JSON list of C-alpha atoms in Angstrom, two decimals:
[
{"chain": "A", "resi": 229, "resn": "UNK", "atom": "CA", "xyz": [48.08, -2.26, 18.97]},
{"chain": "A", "resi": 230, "resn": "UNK", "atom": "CA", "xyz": [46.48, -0.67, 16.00]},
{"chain": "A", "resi": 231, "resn": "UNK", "atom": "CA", "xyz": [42.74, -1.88, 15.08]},
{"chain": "A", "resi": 232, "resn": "UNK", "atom": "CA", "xyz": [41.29, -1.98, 11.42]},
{"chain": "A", "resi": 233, "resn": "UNK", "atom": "CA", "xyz": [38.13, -0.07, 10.86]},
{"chain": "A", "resi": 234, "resn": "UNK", "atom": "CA", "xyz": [35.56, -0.76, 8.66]},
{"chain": "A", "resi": 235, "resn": "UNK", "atom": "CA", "xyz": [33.65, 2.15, 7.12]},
{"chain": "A", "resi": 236, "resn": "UNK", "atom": "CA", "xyz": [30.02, 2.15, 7.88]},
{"chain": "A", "resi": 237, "resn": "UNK", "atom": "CA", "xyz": [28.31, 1.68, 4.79]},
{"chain": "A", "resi": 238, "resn": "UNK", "atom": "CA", "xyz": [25.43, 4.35, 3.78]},
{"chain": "A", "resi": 239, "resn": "UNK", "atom": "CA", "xyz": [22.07, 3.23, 3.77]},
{"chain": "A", "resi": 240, "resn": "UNK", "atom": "CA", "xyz": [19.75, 3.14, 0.85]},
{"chain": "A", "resi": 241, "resn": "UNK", "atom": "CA", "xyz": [17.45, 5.51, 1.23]},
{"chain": "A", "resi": 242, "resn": "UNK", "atom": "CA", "xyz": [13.66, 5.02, -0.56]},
{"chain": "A", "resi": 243, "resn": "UNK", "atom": "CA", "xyz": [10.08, 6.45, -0.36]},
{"chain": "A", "resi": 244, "resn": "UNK", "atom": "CA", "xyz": [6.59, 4.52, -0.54]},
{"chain": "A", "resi": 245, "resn": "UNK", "atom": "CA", "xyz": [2.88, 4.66, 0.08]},
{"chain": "A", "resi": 246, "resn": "UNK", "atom": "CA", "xyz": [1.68, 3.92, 3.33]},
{"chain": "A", "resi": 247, "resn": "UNK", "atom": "CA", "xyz": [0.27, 0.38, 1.90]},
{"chain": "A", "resi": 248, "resn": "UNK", "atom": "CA", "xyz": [3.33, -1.40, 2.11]},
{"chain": "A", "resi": 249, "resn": "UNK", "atom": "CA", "xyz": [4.79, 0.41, 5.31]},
{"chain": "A", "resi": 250, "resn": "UNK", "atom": "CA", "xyz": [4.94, -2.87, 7.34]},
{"chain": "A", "resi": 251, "resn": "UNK", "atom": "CA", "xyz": [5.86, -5.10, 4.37]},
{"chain": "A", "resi": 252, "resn": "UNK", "atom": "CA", "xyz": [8.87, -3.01, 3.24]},
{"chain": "A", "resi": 253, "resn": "UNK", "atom": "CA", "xyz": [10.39, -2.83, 7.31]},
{"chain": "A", "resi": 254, "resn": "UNK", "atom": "CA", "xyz": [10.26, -6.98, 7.13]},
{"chain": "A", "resi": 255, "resn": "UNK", "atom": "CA", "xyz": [11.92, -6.90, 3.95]},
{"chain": "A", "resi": 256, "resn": "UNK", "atom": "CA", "xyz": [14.58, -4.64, 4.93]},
{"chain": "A", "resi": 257, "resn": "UNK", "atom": "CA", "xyz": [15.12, -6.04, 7.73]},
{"chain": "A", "resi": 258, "resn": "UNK", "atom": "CA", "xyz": [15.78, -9.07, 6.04]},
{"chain": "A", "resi": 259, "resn": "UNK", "atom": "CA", "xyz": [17.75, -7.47, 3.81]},
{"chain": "A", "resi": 260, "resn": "UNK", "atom": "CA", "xyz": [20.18, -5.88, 6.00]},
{"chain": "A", "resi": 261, "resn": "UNK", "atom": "CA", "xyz": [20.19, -8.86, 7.99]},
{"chain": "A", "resi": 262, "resn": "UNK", "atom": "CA", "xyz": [21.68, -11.06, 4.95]},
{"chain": "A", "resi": 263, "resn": "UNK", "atom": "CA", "xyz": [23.54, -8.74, 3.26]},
{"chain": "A", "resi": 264, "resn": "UNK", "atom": "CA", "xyz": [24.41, -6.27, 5.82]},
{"chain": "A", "resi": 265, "resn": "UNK", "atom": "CA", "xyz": [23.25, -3.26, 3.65]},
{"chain": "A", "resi": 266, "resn": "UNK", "atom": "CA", "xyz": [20.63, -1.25, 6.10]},
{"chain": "A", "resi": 267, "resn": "UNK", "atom": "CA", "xyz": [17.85, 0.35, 4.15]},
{"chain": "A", "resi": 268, "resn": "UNK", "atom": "CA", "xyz": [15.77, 3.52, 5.03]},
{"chain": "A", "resi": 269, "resn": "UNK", "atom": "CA", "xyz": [11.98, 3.47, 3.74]},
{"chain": "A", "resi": 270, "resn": "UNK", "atom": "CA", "xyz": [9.97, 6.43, 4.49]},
{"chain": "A", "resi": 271, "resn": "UNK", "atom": "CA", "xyz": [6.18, 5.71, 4.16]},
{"chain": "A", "resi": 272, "resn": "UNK", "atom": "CA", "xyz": [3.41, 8.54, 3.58]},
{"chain": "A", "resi": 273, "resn": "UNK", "atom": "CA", "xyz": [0.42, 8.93, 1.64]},
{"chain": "A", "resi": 274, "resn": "UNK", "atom": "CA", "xyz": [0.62, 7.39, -2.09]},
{"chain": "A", "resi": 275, "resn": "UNK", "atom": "CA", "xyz": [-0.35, 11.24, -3.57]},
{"chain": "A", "resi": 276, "resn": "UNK", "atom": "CA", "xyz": [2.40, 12.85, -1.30]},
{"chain": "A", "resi": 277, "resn": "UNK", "atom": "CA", "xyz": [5.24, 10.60, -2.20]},
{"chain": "A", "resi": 278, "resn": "UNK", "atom": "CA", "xyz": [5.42, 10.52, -5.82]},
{"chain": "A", "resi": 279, "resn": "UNK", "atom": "CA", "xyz": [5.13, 14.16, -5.52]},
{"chain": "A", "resi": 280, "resn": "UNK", "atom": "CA", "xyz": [8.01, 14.13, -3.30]},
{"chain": "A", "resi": 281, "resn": "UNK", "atom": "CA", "xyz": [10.06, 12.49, -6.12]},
{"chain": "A", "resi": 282, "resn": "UNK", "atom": "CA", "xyz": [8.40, 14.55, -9.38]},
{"chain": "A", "resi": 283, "resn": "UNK", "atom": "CA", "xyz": [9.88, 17.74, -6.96]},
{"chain": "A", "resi": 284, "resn": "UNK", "atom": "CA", "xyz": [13.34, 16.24, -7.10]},
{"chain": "A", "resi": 285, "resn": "UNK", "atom": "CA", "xyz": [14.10, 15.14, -3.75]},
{"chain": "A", "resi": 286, "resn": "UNK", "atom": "CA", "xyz": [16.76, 12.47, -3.89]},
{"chain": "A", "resi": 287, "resn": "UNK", "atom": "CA", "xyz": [16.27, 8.85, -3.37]},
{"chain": "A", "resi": 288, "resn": "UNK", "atom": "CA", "xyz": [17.83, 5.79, -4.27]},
{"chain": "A", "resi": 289, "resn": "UNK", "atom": "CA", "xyz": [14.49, 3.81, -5.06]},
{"chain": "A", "resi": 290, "resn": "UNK", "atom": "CA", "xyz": [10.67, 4.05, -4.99]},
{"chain": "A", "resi": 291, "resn": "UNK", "atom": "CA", "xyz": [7.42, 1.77, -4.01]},
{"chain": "A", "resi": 292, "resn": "UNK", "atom": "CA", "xyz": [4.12, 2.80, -5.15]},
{"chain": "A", "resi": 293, "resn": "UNK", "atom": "CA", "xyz": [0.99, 1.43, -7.09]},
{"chain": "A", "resi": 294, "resn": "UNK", "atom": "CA", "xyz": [1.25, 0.41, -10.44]},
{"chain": "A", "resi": 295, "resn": "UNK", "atom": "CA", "xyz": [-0.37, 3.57, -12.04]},
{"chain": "A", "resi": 296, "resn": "UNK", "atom": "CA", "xyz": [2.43, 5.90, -10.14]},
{"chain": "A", "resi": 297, "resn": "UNK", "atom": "CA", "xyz": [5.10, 4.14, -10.89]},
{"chain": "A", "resi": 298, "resn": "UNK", "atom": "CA", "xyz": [4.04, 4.46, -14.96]},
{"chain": "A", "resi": 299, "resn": "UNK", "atom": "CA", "xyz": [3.81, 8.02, -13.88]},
{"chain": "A", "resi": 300, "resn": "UNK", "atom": "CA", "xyz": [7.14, 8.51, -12.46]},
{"chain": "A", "resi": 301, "resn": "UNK", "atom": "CA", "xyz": [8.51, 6.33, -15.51]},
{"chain": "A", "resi": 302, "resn": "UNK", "atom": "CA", "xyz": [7.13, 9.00, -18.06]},
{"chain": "A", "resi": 303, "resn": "UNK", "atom": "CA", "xyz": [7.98, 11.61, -16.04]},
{"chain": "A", "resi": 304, "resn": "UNK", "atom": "CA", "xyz": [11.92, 10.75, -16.62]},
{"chain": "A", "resi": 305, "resn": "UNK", "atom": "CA", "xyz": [12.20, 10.12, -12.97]},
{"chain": "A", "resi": 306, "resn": "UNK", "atom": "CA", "xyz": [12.60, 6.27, -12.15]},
{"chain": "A", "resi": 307, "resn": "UNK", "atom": "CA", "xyz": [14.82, 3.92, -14.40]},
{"chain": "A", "resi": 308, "resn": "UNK", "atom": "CA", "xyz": [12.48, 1.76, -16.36]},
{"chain": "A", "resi": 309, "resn": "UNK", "atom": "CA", "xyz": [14.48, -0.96, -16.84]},
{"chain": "A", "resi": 310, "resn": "UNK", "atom": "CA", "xyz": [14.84, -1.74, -13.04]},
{"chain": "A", "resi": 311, "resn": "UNK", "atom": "CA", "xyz": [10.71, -1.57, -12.42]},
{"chain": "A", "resi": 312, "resn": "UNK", "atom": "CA", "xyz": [10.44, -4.60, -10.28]},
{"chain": "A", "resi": 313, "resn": "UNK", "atom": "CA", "xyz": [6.48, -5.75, -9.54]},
{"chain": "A", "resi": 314, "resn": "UNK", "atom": "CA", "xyz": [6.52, -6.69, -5.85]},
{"chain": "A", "resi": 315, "resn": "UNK", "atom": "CA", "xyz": [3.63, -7.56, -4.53]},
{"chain": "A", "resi": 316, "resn": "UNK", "atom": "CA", "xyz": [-0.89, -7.97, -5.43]},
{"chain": "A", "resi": 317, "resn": "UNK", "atom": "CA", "xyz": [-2.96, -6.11, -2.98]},
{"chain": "A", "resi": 318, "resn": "UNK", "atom": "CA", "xyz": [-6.43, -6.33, -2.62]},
{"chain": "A", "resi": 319, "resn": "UNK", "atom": "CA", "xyz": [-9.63, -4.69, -0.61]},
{"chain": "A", "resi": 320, "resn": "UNK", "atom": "CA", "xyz": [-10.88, -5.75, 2.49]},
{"chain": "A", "resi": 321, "resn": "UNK", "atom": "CA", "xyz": [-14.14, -4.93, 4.65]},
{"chain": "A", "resi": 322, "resn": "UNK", "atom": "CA", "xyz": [-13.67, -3.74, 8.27]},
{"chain": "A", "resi": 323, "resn": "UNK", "atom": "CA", "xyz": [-16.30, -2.57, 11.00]},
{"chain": "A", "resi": 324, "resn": "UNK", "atom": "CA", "xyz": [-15.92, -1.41, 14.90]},
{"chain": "A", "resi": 325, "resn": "UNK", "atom": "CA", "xyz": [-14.99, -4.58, 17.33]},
{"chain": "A", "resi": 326, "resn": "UNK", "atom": "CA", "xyz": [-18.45, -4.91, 18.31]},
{"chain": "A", "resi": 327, "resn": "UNK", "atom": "CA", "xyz": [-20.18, -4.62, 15.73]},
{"chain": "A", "resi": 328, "resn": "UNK", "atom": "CA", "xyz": [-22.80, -6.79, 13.92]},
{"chain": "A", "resi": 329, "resn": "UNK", "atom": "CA", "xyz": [-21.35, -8.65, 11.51]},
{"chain": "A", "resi": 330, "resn": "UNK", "atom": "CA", "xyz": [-22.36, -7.60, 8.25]},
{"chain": "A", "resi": 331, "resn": "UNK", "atom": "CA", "xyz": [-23.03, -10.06, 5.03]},
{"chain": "A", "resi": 332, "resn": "UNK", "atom": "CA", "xyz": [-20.17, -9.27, 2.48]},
{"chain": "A", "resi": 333, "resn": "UNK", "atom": "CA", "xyz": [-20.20, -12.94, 0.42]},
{"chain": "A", "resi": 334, "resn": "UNK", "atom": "CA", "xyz": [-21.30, -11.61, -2.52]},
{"chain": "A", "resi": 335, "resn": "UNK", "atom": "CA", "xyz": [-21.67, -7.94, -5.16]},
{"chain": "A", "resi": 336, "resn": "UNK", "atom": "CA", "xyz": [-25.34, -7.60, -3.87]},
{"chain": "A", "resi": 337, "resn": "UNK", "atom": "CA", "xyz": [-24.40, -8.15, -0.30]},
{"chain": "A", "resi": 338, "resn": "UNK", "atom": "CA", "xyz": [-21.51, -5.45, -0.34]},
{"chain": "A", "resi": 339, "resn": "UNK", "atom": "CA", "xyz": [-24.36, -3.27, -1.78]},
{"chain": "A", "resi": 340, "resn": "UNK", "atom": "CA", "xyz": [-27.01, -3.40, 0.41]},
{"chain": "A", "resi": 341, "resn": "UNK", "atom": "CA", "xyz": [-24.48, -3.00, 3.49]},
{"chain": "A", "resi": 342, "resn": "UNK", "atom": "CA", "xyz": [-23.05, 0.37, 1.80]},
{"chain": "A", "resi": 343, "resn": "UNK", "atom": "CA", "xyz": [-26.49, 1.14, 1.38]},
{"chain": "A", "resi": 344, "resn": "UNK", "atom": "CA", "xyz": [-27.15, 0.51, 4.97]},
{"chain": "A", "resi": 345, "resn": "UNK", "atom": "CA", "xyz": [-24.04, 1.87, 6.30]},
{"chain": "A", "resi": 346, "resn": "UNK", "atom": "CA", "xyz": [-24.31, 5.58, 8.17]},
{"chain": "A", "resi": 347, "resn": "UNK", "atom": "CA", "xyz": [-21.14, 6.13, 7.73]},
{"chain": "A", "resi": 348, "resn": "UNK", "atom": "CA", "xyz": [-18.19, 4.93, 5.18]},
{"chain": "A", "resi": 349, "resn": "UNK", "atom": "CA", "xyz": [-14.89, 5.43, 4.61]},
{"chain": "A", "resi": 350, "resn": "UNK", "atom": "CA", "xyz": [-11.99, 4.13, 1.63]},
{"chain": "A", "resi": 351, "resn": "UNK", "atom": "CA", "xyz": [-8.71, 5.33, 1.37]},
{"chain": "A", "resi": 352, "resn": "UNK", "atom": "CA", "xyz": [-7.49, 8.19, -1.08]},
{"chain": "A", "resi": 353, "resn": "UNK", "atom": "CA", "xyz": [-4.89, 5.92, -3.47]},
{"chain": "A", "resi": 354, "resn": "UNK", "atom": "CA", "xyz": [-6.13, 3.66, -6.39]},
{"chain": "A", "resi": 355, "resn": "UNK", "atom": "CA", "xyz": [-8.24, 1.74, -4.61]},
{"chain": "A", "resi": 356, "resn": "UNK", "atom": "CA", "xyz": [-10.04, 4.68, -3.15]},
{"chain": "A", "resi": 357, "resn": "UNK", "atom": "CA", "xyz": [-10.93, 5.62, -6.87]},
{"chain": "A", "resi": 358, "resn": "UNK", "atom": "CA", "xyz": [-12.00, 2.32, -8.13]},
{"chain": "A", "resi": 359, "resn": "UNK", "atom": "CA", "xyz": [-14.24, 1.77, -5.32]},
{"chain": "A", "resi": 360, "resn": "UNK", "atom": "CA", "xyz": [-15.90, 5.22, -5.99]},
{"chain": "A", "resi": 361, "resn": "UNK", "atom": "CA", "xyz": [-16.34, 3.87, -9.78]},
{"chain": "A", "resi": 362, "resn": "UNK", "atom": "CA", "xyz": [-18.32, 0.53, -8.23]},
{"chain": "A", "resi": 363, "resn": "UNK", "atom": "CA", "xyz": [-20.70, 3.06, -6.49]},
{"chain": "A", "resi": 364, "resn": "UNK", "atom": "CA", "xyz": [-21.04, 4.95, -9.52]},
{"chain": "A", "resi": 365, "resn": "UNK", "atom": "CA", "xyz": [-21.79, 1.94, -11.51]},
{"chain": "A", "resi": 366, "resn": "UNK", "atom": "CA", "xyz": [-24.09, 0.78, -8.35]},
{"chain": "A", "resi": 367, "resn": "UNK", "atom": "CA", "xyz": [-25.87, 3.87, -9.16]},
{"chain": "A", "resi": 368, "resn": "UNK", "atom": "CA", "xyz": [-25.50, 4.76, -5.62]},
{"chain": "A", "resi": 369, "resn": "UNK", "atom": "CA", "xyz": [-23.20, 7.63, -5.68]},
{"chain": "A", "resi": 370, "resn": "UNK", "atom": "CA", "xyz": [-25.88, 10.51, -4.72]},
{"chain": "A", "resi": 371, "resn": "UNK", "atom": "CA", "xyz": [-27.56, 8.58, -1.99]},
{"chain": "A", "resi": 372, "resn": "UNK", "atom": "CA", "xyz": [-24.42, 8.14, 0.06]},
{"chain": "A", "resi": 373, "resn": "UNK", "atom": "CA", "xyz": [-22.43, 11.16, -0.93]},
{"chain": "A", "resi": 374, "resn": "UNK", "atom": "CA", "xyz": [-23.14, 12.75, 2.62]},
{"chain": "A", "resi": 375, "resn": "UNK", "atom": "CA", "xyz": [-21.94, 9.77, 4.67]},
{"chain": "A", "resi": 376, "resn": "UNK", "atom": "CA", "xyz": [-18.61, 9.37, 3.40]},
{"chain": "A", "resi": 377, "resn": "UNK", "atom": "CA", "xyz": [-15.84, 10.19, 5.20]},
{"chain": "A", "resi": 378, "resn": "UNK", "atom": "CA", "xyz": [-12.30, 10.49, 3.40]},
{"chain": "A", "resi": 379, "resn": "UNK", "atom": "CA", "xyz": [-9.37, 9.65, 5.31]},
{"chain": "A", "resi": 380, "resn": "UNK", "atom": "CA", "xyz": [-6.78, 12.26, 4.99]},
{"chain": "A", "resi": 381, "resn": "UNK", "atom": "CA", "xyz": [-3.54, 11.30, 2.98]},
{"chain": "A", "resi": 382, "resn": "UNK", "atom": "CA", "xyz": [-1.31, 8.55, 5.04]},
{"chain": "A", "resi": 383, "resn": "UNK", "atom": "CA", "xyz": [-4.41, 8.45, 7.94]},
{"chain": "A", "resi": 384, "resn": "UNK", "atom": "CA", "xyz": [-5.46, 4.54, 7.72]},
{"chain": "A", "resi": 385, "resn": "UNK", "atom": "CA", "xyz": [-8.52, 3.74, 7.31]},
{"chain": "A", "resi": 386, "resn": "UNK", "atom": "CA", "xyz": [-8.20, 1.65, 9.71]},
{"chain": "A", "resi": 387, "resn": "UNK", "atom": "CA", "xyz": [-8.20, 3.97, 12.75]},
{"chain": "A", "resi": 388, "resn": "UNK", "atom": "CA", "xyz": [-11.00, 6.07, 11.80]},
{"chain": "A", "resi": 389, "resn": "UNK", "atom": "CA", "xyz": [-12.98, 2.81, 12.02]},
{"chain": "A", "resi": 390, "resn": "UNK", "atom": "CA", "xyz": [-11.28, 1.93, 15.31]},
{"chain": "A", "resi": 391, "resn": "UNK", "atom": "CA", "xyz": [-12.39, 5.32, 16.73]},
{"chain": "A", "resi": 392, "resn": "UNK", "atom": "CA", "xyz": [-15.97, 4.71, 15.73]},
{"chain": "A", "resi": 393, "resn": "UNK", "atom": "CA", "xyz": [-16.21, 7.80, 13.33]},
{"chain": "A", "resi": 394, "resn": "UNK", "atom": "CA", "xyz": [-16.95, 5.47, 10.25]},
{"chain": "A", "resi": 395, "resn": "UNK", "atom": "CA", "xyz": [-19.37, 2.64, 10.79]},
{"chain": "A", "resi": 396, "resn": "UNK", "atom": "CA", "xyz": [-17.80, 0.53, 7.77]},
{"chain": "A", "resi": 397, "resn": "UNK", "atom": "CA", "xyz": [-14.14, 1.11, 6.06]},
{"chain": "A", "resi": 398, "resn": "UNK", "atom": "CA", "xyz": [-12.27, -0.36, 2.55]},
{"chain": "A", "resi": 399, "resn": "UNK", "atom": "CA", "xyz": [-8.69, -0.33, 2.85]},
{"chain": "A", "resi": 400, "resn": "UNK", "atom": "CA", "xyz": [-6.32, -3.00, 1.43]},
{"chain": "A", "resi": 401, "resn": "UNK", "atom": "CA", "xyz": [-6.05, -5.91, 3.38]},
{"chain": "A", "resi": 402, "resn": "UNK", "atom": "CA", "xyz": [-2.60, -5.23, 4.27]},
{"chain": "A", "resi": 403, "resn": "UNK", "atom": "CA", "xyz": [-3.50, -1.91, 5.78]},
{"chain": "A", "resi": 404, "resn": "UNK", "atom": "CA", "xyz": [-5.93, -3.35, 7.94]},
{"chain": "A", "resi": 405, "resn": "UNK", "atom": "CA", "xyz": [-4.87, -6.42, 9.81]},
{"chain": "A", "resi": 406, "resn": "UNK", "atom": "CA", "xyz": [-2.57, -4.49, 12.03]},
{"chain": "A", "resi": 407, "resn": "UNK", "atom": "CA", "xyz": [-4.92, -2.08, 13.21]},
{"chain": "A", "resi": 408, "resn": "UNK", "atom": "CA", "xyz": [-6.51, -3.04, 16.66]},
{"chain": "A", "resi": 409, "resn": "UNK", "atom": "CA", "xyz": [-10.19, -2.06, 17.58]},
{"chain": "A", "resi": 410, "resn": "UNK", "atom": "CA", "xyz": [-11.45, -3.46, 13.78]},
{"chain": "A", "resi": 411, "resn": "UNK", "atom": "CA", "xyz": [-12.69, -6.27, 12.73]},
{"chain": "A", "resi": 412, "resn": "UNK", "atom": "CA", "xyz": [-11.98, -7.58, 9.42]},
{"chain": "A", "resi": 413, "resn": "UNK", "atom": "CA", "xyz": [-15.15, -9.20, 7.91]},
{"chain": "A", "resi": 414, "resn": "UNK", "atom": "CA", "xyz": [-12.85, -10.30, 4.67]},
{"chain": "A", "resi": 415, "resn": "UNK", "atom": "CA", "xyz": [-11.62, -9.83, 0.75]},
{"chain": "A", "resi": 416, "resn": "UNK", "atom": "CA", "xyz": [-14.52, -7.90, -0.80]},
{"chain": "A", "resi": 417, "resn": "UNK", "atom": "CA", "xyz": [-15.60, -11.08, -3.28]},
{"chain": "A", "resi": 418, "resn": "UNK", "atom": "CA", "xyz": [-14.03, -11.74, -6.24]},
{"chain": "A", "resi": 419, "resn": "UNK", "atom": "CA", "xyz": [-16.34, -10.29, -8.66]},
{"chain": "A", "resi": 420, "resn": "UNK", "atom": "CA", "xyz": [-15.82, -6.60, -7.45]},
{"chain": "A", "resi": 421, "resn": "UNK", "atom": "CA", "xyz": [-12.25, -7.45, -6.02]},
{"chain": "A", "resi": 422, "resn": "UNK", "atom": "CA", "xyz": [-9.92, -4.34, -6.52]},
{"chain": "A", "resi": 423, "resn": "UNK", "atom": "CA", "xyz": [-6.27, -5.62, -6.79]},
{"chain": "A", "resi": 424, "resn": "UNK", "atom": "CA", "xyz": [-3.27, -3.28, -6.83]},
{"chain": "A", "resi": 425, "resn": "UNK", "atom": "CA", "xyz": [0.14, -3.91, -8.18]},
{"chain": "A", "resi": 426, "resn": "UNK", "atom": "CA", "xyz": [2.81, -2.69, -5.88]},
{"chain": "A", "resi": 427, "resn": "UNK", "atom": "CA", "xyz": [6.43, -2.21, -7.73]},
{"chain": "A", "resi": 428, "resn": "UNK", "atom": "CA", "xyz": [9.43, -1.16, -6.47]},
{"chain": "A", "resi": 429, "resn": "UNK", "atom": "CA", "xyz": [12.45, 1.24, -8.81]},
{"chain": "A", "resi": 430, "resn": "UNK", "atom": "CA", "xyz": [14.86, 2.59, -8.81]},
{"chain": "A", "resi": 431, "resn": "UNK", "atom": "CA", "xyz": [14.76, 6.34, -9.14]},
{"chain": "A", "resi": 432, "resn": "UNK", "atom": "CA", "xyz": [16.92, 8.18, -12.15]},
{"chain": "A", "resi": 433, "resn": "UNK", "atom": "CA", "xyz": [19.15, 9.92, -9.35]},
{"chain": "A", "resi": 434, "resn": "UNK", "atom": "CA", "xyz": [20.35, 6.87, -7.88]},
{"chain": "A", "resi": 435, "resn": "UNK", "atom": "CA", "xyz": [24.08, 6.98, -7.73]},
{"chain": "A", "resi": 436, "resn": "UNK", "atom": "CA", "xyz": [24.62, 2.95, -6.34]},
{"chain": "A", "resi": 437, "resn": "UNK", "atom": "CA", "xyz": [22.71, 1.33, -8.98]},
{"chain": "A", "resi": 438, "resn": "UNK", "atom": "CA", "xyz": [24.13, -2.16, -8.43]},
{"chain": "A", "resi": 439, "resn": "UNK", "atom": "CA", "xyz": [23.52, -1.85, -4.91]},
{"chain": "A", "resi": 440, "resn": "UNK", "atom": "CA", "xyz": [20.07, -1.12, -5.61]},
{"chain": "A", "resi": 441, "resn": "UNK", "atom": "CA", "xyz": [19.59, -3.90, -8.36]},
{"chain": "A", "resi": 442, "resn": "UNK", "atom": "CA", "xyz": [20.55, -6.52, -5.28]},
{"chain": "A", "resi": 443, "resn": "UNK", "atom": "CA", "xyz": [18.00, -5.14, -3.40]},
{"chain": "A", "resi": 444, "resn": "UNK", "atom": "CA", "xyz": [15.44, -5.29, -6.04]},
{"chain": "A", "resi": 445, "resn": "UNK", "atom": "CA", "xyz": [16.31, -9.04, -6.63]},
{"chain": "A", "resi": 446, "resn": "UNK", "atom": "CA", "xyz": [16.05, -9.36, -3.07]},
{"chain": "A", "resi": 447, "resn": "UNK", "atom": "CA", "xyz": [12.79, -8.51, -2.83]},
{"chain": "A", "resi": 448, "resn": "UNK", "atom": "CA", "xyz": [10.95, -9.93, -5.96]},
{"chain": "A", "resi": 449, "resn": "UNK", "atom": "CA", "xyz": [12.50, -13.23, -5.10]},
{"chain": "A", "resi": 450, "resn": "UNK", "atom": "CA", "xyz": [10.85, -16.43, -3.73]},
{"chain": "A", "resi": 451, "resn": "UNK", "atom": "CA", "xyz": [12.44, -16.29, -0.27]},
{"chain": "A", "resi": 452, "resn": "UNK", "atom": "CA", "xyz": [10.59, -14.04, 0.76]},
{"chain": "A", "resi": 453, "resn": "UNK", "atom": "CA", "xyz": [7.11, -14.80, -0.20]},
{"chain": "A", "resi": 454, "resn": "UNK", "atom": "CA", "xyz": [6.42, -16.06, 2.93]},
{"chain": "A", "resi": 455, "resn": "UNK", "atom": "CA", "xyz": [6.50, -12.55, 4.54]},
{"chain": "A", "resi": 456, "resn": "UNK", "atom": "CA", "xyz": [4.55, -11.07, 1.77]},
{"chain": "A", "resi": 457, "resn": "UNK", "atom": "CA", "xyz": [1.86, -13.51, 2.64]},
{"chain": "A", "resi": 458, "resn": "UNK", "atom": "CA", "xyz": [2.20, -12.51, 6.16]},
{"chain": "A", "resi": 459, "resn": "UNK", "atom": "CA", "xyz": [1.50, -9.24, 5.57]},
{"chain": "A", "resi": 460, "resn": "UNK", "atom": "CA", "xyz": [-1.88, -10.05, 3.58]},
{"chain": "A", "resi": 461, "resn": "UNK", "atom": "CA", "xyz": [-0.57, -9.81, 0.11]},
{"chain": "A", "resi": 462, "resn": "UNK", "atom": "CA", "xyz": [-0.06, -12.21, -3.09]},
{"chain": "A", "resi": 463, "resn": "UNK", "atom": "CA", "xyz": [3.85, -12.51, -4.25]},
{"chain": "A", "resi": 464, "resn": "UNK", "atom": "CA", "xyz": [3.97, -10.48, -7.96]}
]
């Protein structure tokens, strides 16, 4: 009795910021699940993987924040007609379990609790930069210089606040309402709000562009809003 074989079909291979980590293994999983295509993400610090790509290494498509990706456009190294915006990300407030809660409602209330805070941390991506530009416009750059603590590249936030070694941490939302030992006090308030676009592309090394593209379509689509929601982020 002979038996027919199917061949086992390669999985697309991709690289993105720790940000999207646990978004990107839903929608994968999705994917694969509907189209039988598997799909291998590997997640590290922001910094780290687009310098992974500008060194060559071969992948079939990227996910980083907006300003990257324009980077990695220039650069010759993703296709810029497949850029594909994913997903808004914003900032979110966590302390210790156990903590007092702190007043974050409004611009003045976020300042006073920096201000009062012995210890802060923010992550080193985009967000990390735009939040050091609100304490420079605060003015308040000098007075808490000495009690911040930076979270090495593809370390969450998150877990240094868990472990107590930051009294008060700024991550995106997305990064922090998986991590247990943390409470999230909320968005930081519209006013000061720091959104990131997320996109995803397909690098200019790709040899299975059409299987790519059908991934790409996959995820922008509608279907699966509802598990970018999930994850704490806003459908692109």
């Amino acid at each position: 009795m002979s038996v027919t074989t199917h061949p086992t079909v390669a999985p697309l291979t991709g690289i993105s910021s720790m940000a999207t980590r646990q978004l990107l293994a839903e929608l994968t999983q999705a994917y694969a699940k509907s189209s039988g295509q598997s799909v291998l993400i590997e997640s590290v610090g922001g910094v780290d993987a687009a310098k992974r790509v500008q060194a060559g290494e071969v992948f079939d498509l990227v996910v980083l924040a907006s300003d990257a990706m324009s980077k990695l456009i220039a650069s010759g190294h993703l296709s810029a007609d497949s850029l594909t915006p994913l997903v808004f990300s914003g900032v979110a407030v966590a302390v210790p379990v156990g903590s007092a809660g702190l007043d974050i409602s409004s611009e003045e209330a976020v300042r006073e609790a920096v201000l009062a805070a012995p210890t802060l941390a923010y992550s080193t991506g985009p967000s990390g930069v735009a939040l050091a530009q609100l304490f420079e416009r605060w003015g308040i750059t000098e007075q808490i210089k000495n009690r911040l603590v930076t979270a090495p590249p593809g370390v969450p936030v998150g877990s240094l606040v868990a472990k107590g070694e930051v009294a008060m941490g700024f991550q995106q939302l997305s990064e922090l309402i998986h991590v247990p030992g943390i409470l999230v006090l909320g968005p930081l308030p519209d006013v000061i709000q720091i959104t990131t676009t997320f996109s995803a592309a397909m690098t200019s090394l790709c040899t299975r562009p059409t299987e790519v593209q059908a991934l790409l379509s996959f995820m922008a689509s509608s279907e699966v809003a509802v598990l970018k929601k999930r994850q704490g982020m806003t459908p692109a």
